[in-house]
PDB file of C-alpha atoms and ligand atoms in Angstrom:
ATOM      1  CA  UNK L  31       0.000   0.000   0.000  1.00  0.00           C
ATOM      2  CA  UNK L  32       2.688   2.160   0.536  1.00  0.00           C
ATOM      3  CA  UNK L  33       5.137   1.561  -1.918  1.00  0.00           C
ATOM      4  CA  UNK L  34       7.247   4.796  -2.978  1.00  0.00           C
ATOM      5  CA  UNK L  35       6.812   6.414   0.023  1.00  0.00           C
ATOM      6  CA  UNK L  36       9.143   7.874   2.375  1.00  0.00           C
ATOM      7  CA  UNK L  37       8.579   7.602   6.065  1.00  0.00           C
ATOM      8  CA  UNK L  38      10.965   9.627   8.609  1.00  0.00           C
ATOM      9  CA  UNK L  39      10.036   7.708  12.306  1.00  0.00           C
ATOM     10  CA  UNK L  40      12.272  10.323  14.710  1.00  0.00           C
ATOM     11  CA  UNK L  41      12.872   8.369  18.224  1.00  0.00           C
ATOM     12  CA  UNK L  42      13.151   5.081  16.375  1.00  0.00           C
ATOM     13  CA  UNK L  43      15.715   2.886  17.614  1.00  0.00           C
ATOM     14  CA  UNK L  44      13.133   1.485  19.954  1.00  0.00           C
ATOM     15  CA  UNK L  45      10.258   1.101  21.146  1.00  0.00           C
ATOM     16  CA  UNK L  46       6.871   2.887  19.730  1.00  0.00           C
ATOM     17  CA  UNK L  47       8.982   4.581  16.825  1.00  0.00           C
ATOM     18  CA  UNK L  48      10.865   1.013  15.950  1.00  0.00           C
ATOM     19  CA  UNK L  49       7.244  -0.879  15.987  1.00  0.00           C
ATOM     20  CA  UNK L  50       5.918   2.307  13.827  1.00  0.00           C
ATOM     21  CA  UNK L  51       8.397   1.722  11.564  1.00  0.00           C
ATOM     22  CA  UNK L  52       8.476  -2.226  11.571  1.00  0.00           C
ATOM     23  CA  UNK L  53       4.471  -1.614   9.986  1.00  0.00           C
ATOM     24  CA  UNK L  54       5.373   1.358   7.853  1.00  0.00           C
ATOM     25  CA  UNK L  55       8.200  -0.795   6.370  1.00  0.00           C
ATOM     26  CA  UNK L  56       5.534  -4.211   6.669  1.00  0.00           C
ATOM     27  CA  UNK L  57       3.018  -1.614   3.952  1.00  0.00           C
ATOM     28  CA  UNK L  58       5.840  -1.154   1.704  1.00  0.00           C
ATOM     29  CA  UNK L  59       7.460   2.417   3.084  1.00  0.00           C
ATOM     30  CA  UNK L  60      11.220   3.024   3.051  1.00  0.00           C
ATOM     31  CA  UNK L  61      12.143   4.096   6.261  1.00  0.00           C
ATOM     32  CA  UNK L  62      14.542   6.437   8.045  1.00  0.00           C
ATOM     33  CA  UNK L  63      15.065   5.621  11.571  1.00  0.00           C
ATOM     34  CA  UNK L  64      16.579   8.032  13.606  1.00  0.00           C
ATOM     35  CA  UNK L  65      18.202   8.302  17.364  1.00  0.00           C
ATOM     36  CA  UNK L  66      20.859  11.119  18.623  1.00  0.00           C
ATOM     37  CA  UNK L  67      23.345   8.066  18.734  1.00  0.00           C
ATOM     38  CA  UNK L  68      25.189   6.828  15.694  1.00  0.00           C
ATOM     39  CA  UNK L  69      26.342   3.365  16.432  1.00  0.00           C
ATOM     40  CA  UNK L  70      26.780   0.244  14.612  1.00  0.00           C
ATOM     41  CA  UNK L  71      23.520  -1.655  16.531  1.00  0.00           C
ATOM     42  CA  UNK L  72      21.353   1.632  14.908  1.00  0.00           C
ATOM     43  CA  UNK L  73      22.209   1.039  11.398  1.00  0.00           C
ATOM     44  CA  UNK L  74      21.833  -2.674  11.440  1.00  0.00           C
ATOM     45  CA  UNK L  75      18.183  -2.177  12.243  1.00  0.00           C
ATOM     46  CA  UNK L  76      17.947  -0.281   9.236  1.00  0.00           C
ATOM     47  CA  UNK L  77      19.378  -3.099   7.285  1.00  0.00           C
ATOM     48  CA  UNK L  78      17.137  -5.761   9.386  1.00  0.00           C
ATOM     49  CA  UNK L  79      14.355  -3.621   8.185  1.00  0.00           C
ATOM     50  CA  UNK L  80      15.548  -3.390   4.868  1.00  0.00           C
ATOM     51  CA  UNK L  81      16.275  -7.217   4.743  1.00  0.00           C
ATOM     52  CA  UNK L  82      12.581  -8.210   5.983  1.00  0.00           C
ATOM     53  CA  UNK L  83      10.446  -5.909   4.358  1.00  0.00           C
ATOM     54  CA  UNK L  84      12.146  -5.292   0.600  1.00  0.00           C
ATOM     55  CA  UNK L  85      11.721  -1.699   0.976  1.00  0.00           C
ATOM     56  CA  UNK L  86      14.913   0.683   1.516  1.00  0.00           C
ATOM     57  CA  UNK L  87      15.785   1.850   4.992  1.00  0.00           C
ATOM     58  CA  UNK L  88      18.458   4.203   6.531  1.00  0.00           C
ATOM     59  CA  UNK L  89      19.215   5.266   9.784  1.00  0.00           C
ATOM     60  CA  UNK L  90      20.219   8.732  10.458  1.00  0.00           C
ATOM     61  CA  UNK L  91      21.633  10.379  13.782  1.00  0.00           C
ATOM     62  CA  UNK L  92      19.681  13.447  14.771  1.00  0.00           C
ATOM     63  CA  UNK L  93      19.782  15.246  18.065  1.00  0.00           C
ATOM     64  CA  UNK L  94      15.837  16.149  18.250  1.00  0.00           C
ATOM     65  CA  UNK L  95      16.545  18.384  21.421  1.00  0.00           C
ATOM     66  CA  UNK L  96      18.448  20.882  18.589  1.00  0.00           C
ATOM     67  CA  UNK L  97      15.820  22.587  16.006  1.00  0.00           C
ATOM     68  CA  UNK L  98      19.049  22.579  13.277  1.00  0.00           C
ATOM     69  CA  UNK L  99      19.227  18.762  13.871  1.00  0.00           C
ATOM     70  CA  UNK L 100      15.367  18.517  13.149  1.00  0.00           C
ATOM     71  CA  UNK L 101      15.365  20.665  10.318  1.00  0.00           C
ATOM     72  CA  UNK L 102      19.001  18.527   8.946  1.00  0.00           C
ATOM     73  CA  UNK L 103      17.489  15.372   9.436  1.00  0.00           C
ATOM     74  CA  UNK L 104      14.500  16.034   6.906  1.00  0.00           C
ATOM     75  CA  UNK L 105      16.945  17.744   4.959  1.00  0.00           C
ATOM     76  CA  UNK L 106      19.307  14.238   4.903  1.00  0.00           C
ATOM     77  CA  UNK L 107      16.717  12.203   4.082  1.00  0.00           C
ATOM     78  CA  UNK L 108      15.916  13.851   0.983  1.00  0.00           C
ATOM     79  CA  UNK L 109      12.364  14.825   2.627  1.00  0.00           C
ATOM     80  CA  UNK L 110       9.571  12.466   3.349  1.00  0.00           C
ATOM     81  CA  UNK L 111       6.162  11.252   2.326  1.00  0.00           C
ATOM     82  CA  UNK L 112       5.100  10.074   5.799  1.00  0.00           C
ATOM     83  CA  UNK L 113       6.763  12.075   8.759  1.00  0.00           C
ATOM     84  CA  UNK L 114       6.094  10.377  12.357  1.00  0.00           C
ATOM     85  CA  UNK L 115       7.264  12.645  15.335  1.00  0.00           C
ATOM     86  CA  UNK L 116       8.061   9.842  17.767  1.00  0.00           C
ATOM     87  CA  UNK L 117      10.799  10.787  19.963  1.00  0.00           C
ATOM     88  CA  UNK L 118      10.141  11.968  23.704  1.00  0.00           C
ATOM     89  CA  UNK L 119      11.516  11.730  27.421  1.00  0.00           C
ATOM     90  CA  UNK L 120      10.070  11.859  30.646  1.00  0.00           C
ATOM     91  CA  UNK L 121      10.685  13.304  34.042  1.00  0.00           C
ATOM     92  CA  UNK L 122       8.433  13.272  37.500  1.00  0.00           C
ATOM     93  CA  UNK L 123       9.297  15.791  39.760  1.00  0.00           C
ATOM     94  CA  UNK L 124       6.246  17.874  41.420  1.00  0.00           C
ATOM     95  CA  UNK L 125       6.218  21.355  39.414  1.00  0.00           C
ATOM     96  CA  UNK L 126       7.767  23.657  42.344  1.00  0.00           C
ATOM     97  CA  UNK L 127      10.630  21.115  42.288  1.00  0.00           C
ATOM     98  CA  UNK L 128      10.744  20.487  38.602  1.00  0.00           C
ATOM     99  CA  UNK L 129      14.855  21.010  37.379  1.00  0.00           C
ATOM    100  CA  UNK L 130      14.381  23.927  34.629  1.00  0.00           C
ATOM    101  CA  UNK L 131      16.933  22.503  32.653  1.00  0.00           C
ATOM    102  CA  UNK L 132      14.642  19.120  32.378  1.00  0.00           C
ATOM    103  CA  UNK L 133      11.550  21.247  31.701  1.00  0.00           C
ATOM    104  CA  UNK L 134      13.684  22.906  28.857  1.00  0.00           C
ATOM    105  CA  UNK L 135      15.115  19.890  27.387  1.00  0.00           C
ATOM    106  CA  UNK L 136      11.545  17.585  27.230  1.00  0.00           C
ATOM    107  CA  UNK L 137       9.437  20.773  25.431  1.00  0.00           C
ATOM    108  CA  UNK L 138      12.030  20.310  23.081  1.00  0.00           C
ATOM    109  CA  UNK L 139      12.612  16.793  22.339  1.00  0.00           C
ATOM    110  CA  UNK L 140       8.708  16.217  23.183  1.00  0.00           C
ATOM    111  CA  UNK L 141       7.137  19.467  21.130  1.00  0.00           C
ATOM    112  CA  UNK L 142       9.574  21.601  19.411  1.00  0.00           C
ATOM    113  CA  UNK L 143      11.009  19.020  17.462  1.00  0.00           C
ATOM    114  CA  UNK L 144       7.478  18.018  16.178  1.00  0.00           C
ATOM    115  CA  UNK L 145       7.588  21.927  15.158  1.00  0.00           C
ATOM    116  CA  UNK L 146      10.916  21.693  13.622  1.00  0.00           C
ATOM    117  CA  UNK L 147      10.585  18.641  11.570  1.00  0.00           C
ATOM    118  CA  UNK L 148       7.220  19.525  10.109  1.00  0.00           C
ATOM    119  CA  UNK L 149       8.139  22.841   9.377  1.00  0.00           C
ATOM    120  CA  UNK L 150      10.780  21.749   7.229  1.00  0.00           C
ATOM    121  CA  UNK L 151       9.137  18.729   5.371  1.00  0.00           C
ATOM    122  CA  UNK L 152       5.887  20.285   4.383  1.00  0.00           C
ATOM    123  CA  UNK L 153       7.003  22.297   1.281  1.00  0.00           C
ATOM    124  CA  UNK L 154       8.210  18.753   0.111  1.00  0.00           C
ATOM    125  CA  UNK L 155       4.401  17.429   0.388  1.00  0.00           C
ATOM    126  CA  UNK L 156       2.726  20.795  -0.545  1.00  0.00           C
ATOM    127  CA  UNK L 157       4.921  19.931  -4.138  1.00  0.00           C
ATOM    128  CA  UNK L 158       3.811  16.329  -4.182  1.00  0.00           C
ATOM    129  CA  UNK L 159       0.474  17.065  -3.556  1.00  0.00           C
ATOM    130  CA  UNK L 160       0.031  14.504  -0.503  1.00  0.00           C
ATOM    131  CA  UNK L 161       1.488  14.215   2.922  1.00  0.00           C
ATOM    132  CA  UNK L 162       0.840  12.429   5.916  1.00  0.00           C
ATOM    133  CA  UNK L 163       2.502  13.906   9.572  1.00  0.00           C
ATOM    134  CA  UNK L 164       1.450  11.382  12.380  1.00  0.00           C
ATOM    135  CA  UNK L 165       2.135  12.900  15.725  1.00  0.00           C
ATOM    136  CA  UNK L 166       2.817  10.286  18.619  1.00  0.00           C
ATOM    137  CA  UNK L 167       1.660  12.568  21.783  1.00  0.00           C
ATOM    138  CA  UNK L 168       0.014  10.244  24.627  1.00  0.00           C
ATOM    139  CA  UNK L 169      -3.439   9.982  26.820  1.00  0.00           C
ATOM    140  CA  UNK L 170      -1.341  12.572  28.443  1.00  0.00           C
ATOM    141  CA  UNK L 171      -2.284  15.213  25.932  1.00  0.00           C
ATOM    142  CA  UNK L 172      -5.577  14.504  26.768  1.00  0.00           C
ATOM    143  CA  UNK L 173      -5.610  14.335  30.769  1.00  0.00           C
ATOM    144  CA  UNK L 174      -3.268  15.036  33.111  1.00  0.00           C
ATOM    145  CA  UNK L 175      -1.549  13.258  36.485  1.00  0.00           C
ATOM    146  CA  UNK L 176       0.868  14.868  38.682  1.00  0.00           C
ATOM    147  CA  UNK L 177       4.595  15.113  38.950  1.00  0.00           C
ATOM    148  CA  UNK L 178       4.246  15.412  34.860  1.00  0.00           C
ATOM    149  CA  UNK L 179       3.769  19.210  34.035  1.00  0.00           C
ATOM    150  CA  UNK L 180       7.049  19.099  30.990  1.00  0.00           C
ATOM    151  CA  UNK L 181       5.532  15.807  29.534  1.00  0.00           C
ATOM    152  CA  UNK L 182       1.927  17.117  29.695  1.00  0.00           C
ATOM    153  CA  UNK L 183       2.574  20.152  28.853  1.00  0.00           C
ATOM    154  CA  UNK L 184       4.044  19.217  26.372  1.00  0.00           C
ATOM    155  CA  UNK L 185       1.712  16.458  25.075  1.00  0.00           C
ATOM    156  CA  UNK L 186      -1.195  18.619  25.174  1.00  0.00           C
ATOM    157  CA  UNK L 187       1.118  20.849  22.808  1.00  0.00           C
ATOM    158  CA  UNK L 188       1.518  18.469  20.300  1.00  0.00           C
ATOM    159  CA  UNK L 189      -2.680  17.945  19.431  1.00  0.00           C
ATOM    160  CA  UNK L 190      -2.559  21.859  19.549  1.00  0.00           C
ATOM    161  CA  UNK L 191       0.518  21.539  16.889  1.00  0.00           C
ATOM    162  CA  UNK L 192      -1.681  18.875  15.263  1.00  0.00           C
ATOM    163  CA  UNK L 193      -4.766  20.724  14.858  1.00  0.00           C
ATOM    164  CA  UNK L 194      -3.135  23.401  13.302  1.00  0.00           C
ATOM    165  CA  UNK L 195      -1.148  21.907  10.495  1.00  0.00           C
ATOM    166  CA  UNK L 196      -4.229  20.270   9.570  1.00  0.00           C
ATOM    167  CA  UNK L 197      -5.833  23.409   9.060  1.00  0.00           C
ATOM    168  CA  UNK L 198      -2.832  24.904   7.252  1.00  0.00           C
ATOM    169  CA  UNK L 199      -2.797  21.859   4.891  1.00  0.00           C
ATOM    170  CA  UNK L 200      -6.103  21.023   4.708  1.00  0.00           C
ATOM    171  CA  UNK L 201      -7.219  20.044   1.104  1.00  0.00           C
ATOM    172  CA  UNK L 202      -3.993  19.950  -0.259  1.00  0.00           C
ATOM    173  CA  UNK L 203      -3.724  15.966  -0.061  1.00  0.00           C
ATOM    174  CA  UNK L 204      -1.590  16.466   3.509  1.00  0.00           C
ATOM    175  CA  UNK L 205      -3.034  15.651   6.958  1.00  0.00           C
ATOM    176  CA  UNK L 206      -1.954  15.868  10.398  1.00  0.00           C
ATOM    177  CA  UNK L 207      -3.563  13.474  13.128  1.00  0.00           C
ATOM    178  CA  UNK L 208      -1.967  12.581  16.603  1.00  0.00           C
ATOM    179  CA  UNK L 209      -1.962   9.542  18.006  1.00  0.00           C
ATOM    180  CA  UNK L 210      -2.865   9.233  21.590  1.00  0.00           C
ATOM    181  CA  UNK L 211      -1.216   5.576  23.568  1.00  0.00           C
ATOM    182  CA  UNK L 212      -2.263   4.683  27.029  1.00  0.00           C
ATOM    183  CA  UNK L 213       0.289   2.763  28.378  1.00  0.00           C
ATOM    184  CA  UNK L 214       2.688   0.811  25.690  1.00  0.00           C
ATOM    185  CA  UNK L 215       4.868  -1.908  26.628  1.00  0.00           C
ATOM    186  CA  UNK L 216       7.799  -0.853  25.513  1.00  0.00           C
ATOM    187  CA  UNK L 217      11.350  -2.546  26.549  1.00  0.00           C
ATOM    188  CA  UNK L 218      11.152   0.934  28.749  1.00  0.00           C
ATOM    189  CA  UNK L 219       8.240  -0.212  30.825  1.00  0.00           C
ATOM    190  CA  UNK L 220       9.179  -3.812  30.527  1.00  0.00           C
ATOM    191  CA  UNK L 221      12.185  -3.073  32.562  1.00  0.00           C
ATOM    192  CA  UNK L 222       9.971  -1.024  35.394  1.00  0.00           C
ATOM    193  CA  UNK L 223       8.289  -4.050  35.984  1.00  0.00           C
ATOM    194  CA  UNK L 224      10.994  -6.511  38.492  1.00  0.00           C
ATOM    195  CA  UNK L 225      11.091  -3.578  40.307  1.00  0.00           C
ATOM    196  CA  UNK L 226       7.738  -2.683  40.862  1.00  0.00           C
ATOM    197  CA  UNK L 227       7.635  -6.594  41.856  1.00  0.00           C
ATOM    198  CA  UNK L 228       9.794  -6.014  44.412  1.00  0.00           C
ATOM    199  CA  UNK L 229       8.818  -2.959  46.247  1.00  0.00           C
ATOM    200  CA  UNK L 230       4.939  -4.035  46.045  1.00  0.00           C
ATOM    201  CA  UNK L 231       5.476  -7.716  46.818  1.00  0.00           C
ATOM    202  CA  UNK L 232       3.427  -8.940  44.043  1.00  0.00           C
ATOM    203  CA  UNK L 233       4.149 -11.375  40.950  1.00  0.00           C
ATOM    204  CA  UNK L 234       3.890  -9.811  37.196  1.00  0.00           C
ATOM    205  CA  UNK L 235       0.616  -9.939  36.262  1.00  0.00           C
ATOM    206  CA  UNK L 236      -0.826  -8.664  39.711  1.00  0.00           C
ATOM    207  CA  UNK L 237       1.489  -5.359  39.555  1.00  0.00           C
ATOM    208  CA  UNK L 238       0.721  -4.998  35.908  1.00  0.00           C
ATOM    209  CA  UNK L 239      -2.838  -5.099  36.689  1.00  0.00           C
ATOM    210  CA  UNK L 240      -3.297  -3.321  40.146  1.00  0.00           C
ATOM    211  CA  UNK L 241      -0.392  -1.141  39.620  1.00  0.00           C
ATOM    212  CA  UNK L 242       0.521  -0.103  35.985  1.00  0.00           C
ATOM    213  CA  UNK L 243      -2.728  -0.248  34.348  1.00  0.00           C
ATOM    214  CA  UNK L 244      -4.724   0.935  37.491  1.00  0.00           C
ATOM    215  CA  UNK L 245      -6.330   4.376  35.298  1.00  0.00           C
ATOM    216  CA  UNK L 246      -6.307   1.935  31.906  1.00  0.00           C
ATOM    217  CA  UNK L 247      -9.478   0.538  32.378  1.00  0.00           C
ATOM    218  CA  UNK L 248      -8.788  -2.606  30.242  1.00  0.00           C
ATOM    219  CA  UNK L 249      -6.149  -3.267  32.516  1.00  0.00           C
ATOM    220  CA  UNK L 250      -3.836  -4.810  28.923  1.00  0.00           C
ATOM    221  CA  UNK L 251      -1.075  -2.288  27.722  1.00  0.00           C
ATOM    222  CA  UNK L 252      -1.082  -1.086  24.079  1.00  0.00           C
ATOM    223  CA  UNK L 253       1.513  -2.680  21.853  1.00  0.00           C
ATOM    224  CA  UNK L 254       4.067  -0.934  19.244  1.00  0.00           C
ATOM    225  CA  UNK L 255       2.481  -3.367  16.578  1.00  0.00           C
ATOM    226  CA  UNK L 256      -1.173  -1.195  17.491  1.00  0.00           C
ATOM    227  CA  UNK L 257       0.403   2.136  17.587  1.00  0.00           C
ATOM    228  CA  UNK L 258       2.118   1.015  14.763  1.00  0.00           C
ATOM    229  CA  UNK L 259      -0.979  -0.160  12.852  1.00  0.00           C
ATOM    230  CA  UNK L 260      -2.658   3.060  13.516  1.00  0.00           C
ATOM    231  CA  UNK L 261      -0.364   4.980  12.039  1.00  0.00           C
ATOM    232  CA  UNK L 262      -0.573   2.610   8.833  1.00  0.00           C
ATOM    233  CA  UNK L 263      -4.376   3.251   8.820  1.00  0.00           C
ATOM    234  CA  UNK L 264      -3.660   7.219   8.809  1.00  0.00           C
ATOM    235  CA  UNK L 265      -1.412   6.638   5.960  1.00  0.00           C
ATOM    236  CA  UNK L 266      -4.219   4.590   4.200  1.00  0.00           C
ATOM    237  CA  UNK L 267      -6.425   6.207   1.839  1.00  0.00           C
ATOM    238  CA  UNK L 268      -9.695   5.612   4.354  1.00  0.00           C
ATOM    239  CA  UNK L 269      -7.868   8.265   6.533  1.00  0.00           C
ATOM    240  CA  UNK L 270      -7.845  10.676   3.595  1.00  0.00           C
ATOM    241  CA  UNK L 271     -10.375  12.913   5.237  1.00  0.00           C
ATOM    242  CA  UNK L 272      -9.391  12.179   8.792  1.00  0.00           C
ATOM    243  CA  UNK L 273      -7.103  15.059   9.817  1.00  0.00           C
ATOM    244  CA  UNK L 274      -6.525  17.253  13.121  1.00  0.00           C
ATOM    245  CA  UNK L 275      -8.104  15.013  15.233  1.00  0.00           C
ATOM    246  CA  UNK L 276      -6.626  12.488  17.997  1.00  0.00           C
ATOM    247  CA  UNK L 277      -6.961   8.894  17.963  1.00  0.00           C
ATOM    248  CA  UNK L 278      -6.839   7.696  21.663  1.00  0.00           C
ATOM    249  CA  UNK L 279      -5.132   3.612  21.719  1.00  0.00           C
ATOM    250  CA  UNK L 280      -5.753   3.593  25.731  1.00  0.00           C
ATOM    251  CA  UNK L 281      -7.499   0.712  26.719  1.00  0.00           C
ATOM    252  CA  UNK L 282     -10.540   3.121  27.885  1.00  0.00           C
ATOM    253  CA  UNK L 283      -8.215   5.611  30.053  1.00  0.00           C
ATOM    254  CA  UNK L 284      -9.503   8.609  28.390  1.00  0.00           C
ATOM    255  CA  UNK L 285     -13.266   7.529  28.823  1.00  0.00           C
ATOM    256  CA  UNK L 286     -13.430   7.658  32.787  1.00  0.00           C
TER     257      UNK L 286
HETATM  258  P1  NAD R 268      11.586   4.809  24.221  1.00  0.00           P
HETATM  259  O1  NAD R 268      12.472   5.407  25.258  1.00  0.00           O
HETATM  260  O2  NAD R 268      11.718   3.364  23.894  1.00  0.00           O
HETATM  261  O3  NAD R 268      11.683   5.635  22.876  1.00  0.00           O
HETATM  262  C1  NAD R 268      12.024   6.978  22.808  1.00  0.00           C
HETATM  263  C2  NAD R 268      12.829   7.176  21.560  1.00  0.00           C
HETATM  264  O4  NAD R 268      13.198   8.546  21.468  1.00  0.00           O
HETATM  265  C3  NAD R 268      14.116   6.352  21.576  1.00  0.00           C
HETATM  266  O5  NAD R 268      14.365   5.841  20.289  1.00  0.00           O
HETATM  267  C4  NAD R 268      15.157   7.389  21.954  1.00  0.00           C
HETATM  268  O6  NAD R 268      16.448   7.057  21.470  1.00  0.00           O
HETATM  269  C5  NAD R 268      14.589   8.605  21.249  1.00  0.00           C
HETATM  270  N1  NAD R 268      15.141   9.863  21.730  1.00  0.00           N
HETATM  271  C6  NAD R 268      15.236  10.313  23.013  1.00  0.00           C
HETATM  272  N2  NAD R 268      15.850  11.517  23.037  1.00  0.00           N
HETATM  273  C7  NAD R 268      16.137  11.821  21.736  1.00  0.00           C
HETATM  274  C8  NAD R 268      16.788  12.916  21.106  1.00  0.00           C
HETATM  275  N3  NAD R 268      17.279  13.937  21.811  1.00  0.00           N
HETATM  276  N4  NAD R 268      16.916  12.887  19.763  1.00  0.00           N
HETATM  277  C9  NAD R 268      16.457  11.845  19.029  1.00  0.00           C
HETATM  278  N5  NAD R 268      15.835  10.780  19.572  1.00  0.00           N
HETATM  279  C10 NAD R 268      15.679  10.775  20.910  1.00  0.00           C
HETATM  280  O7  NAD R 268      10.094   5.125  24.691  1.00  0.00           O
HETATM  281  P2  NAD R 268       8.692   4.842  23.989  1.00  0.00           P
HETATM  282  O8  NAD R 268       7.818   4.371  25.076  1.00  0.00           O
HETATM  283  O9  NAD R 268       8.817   4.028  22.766  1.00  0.00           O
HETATM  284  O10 NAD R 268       8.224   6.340  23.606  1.00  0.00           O
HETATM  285  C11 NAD R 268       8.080   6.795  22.277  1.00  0.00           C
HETATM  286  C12 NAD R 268       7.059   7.922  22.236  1.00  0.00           C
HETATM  287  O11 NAD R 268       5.793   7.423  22.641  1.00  0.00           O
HETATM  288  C13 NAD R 268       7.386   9.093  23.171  1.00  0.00           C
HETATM  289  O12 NAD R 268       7.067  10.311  22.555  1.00  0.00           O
HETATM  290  C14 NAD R 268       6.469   8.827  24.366  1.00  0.00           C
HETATM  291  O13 NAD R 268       6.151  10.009  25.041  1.00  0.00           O
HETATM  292  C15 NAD R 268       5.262   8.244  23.654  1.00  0.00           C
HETATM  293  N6  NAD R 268       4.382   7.462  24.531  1.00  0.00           N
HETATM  294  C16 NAD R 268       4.827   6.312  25.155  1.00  0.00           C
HETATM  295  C17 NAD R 268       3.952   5.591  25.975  1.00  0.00           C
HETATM  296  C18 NAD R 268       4.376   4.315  26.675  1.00  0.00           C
HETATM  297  O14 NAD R 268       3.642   3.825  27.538  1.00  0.00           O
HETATM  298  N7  NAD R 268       5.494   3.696  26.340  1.00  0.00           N
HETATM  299  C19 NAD R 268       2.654   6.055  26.152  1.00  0.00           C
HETATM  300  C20 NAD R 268       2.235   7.217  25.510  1.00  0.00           C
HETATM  301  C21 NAD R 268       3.109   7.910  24.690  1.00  0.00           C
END
């Protein structure tokens, strides 16, 4: 399906932005992966990618913290069909106590970058004539929680960011959408959980449950493969008219 397109995945030498990539790559994309490291391990998922899927796929080291980096990625690429802004961090701290320079550093890997990157690869779609730009923000730009006022913050940014490319681009064959995970069990999480374990006393599936997934009502995390299928159906022409909107994958969370 899509064959001869160009994804950019930013944030995707794990987790949500490798499994959105694995499905862009599984519909035919080529895909540029992208990390602020530049190690052998990063590249050979590009060619793993490449290998499995027939399609052509790069990796390129970005710093998405630096709006120059954003803007050179899209540049190095060559532009993009499909742009996914993936990549984010997270700190808890309650707000009075929040480090500035953490505060600083997560609006601009978790929002500005999103900015940076679009800015830079729309004039490439306007040409073409069709564009997708799939925003990963989180039930967290939906609702809030404490001790998470950068990540929120910026979150709820990113479907303000969304909304308004879609209106910039709307009826020009581009759309903007943002997807919206509960929790995702990423290696991230996966590595939370022995210790949660631990300090609660319980085995896995009770501290998943009763712990992790006590506000996702379904009480199952979200995979990368879902997150990554979404984004395939926003790239799919039944999403052509689905733009500047969020698509919550949550397990319920966003319904209480
Ligand atoms: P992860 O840590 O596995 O992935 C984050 C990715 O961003 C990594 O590839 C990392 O290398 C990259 N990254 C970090 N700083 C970067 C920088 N300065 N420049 C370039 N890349 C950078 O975590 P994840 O869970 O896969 O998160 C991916 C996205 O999904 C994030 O935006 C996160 O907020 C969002 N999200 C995750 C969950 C969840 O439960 N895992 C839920 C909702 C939203």
């Amino acid at each position: 399906m899509l064959q001869g397109k160009r994804a950019i995945i930013t944030g995707s030498n794990s987790g949500i932005g490798l499994g959105v990539a694995e499905e862009l790559a599984r519909a035919g994309a080529d895909v540029v992966l992208n990390s602020f490291t530049d190690r052998a391990e990063d590249h050979a998922l590009a060619a793993d990618l490449a290998k499995r899927h027939g399609v052509s796929a790069r990796y390129i080291a970005a710093d998405m913290s630096k709006g120059a980096d954003c803007r050179g990625l899209i540049e190095k690429a060559g532009g993009c069909d499909i742009l996914v802004n993936n990549a984010g961090i997270q700190f808890v701290a309650p707000v009075d106590e929040f480090p500035a320079e953490k505060w600083d550093q997560i609006i601009a890997i978790n929002l500005s970058s999103a900015f940076h990157t679009t800015a830079a690869a729309l004039p490439g779609m306007r040409a073409k004539g069709w564009g997708r730009v799939v925003n990963i923000a989180s039930a967290h730009g939906l609702t809030a929680s404490p001790f998470k006022s950068a990540y929120i913050a910026a979150k709820h940014g990113v479907v303000g960011l969304s909304k308004t490319v879609a209106l910039e681009t709307a009826g020009q064959g581009i759309t903007c959408n943002a997807i919206c995970p509960g929790y995702v069990l990423t290696p991230l999480v996966e590595a939370q959980i022995p210790d949660q374990m631990k300090v609660h006393g319980m085995d896995r599936e009770t501290v998943i449950r009763e712990v992790m997934l006590l506000r996702q009502p379904s009480r199952q995390f979200a995979t990368v493969e879902q997150i990554g299928g979404t984004t395939v159906y926003l790239c799919s022409p039944a999403a052509d008219q689905v733009t500047g909107t969020t698509i919550s994958v949550d397990g319920g969370w966003t319904a209480l």
